[in-house]
Short mmCIF file of C-alpha atoms in Angstrom, two decimals:
data_model
loop_
_atom_site.label_atom_id
_atom_site.label_comp_id
_atom_site.label_asym_id
_atom_site.label_seq_id
_atom_site.Cartn_x
_atom_site.Cartn_y
_atom_site.Cartn_z
CA MET A 1 18.62 8.21 -13.29
CA GLU A 2 22.03 9.70 -13.42
CA ALA A 3 24.48 10.86 -10.77
CA ILE A 4 26.98 13.37 -12.15
CA ARG A 5 30.16 14.03 -10.22
CA PHE A 6 30.66 17.51 -8.79
CA LEU A 7 32.69 19.69 -11.19
CA ALA A 8 32.37 17.13 -14.00
CA ASP A 9 33.31 18.32 -17.49
CA LEU A 10 29.91 18.05 -19.18
CA THR A 11 31.34 19.08 -22.55
CA LYS A 12 32.76 15.55 -22.77
CA GLU A 13 30.78 12.36 -22.33
CA THR A 14 33.15 10.19 -20.36
CA PRO A 15 32.73 7.52 -17.65
CA ALA A 16 34.71 9.79 -15.31
CA ASN A 17 31.71 12.16 -15.18
CA THR A 18 29.43 9.63 -13.46
CA TYR A 19 29.73 7.42 -10.41
CA PRO A 20 30.37 3.68 -10.80
CA GLY A 21 27.16 1.77 -11.49
CA TRP A 22 25.37 4.81 -12.93
CA PRO A 23 23.16 5.58 -14.80
CA LEU A 24 20.68 3.49 -12.83
CA THR A 25 17.44 2.18 -14.33
CA ILE A 26 14.45 1.37 -12.13
CA SER A 27 10.86 0.34 -12.79
CA GLN A 28 8.22 3.05 -12.52
CA PHE A 29 6.52 0.83 -9.92
CA ASP A 30 9.60 1.01 -7.64
CA ASN A 31 8.74 4.63 -6.77
CA ASP A 32 5.53 3.78 -4.90
CA GLY A 33 6.85 2.01 -1.80
CA ARG A 34 3.44 0.71 -0.68
CA ARG A 35 2.71 -3.02 -0.52
CA ALA A 36 -0.32 -4.16 -2.50
CA ILE A 37 -2.99 -6.12 -0.63
CA GLY A 38 -4.63 -7.31 -3.83
CA TYR A 39 -5.12 -6.91 -7.54
CA LEU A 40 -7.94 -5.91 -9.83
CA PRO A 41 -8.73 -8.15 -12.81
CA ARG A 42 -6.23 -8.16 -15.69
CA LEU A 43 -7.02 -5.43 -18.22
CA MET A 44 -6.85 -6.60 -21.84
CA LEU A 45 -6.53 -3.38 -23.83
CA SER A 46 -7.70 -3.02 -27.43
CA LYS A 47 -4.87 -0.52 -28.05
CA PRO A 48 -1.37 -0.72 -26.54
CA ASN A 49 0.27 1.86 -24.27
CA GLN A 50 -2.94 3.28 -22.81
CA LEU A 51 -3.22 5.67 -19.88
CA ILE A 52 -4.83 3.90 -16.87
CA LYS A 53 -6.38 5.72 -13.91
CA ILE A 54 -7.50 3.81 -10.79
CA ILE A 55 -9.85 5.59 -8.34
CA ASN A 56 -10.95 4.33 -4.91
CA GLU A 57 -14.74 4.75 -5.01
CA ARG A 58 -15.14 5.12 -1.22
CA THR A 59 -12.61 7.96 -0.84
CA GLN A 60 -12.56 9.24 -4.44
CA GLU A 61 -8.76 9.12 -4.08
CA ILE A 62 -6.70 8.51 -7.20
CA VAL A 63 -4.78 5.35 -6.39
CA LYS A 64 -2.57 5.50 -9.47
CA ILE A 65 -2.29 6.91 -12.95
CA ILE A 66 0.07 5.08 -15.23
CA ARG A 67 0.79 4.62 -18.91
CA VAL A 68 1.16 0.90 -19.41
CA LYS A 69 3.55 -0.76 -21.82
CA GLY A 70 1.75 -3.13 -24.15
CA ASN A 71 -1.87 -4.22 -24.04
CA LYS A 72 -2.12 -6.11 -20.71
CA PHE A 73 -2.02 -4.72 -17.19
CA VAL A 74 -2.91 -6.04 -13.72
CA PRO A 75 -3.57 -3.07 -11.38
CA SER A 76 -2.50 -3.45 -7.76
CA VAL A 77 -4.52 -1.82 -4.96
CA PHE A 78 -3.82 -1.05 -1.32
CA GLU A 79 -7.16 -1.56 0.43
CA ASN A 80 -10.35 -3.56 0.01
CA GLY A 81 -13.24 -1.88 -1.74
CA ASN A 82 -14.59 -0.97 -5.14
CA TYR A 83 -12.61 0.89 -7.74
CA THR A 84 -13.28 2.86 -10.90
CA ILE A 85 -10.93 2.22 -13.81
CA GLU A 86 -10.53 4.80 -16.57
CA VAL A 87 -8.67 3.73 -19.71
CA GLY A 88 -7.54 6.06 -22.49
CA GLU A 89 -7.53 9.80 -22.97
CA GLY A 90 -9.92 12.49 -24.16
CA ALA A 91 -12.95 11.38 -26.17
CA GLU A 92 -11.63 7.81 -26.32
CA ARG A 93 -11.64 7.37 -22.52
CA LYS A 94 -13.64 4.40 -21.22
CA THR A 95 -14.81 4.08 -17.61
CA ILE A 96 -15.57 0.89 -15.68
CA LYS A 97 -17.15 1.29 -12.22
CA ASN A 98 -17.54 -1.02 -9.22
CA VAL A 99 -14.50 -3.18 -9.94
CA GLU A 100 -13.56 -5.34 -6.95
CA ILE A 101 -10.34 -7.05 -5.98
CA SER A 102 -10.24 -10.30 -7.92
CA SER A 103 -10.04 -13.61 -6.09
CA GLU A 104 -9.82 -15.39 -9.44
CA PRO A 105 -6.24 -15.33 -10.74
CA ASN A 106 -7.31 -15.50 -14.40
CA LYS A 107 -10.17 -12.98 -14.35
CA GLU A 108 -9.88 -10.43 -17.17
CA ILE A 109 -11.65 -7.31 -18.38
CA ALA A 110 -11.50 -6.58 -22.12
CA ILE A 111 -11.39 -2.88 -22.94
#
């Protein structure tokens, strides 16, 4: 994120155009604000940087959609229940249903 000073000269890239401490970099997970009550099993992806979609099966609410970095991801969830996980895009999308919060810290799902 950037914070540009009012009336900054944007034709020149100088530190005087931004506020001290900016630009600021945050994690994409910092934007959520909710506290996770649990985690689904670790996803071990066959291809890196996949799109992940988590759906609450009871409400059909999309809990999160995120493009992960790398080939491992542990999805956090905000209520007990079963979840559907969709991995990938288009014709290469894979769906796993009835995934529960994992009580085993090393449980994994290979996709």
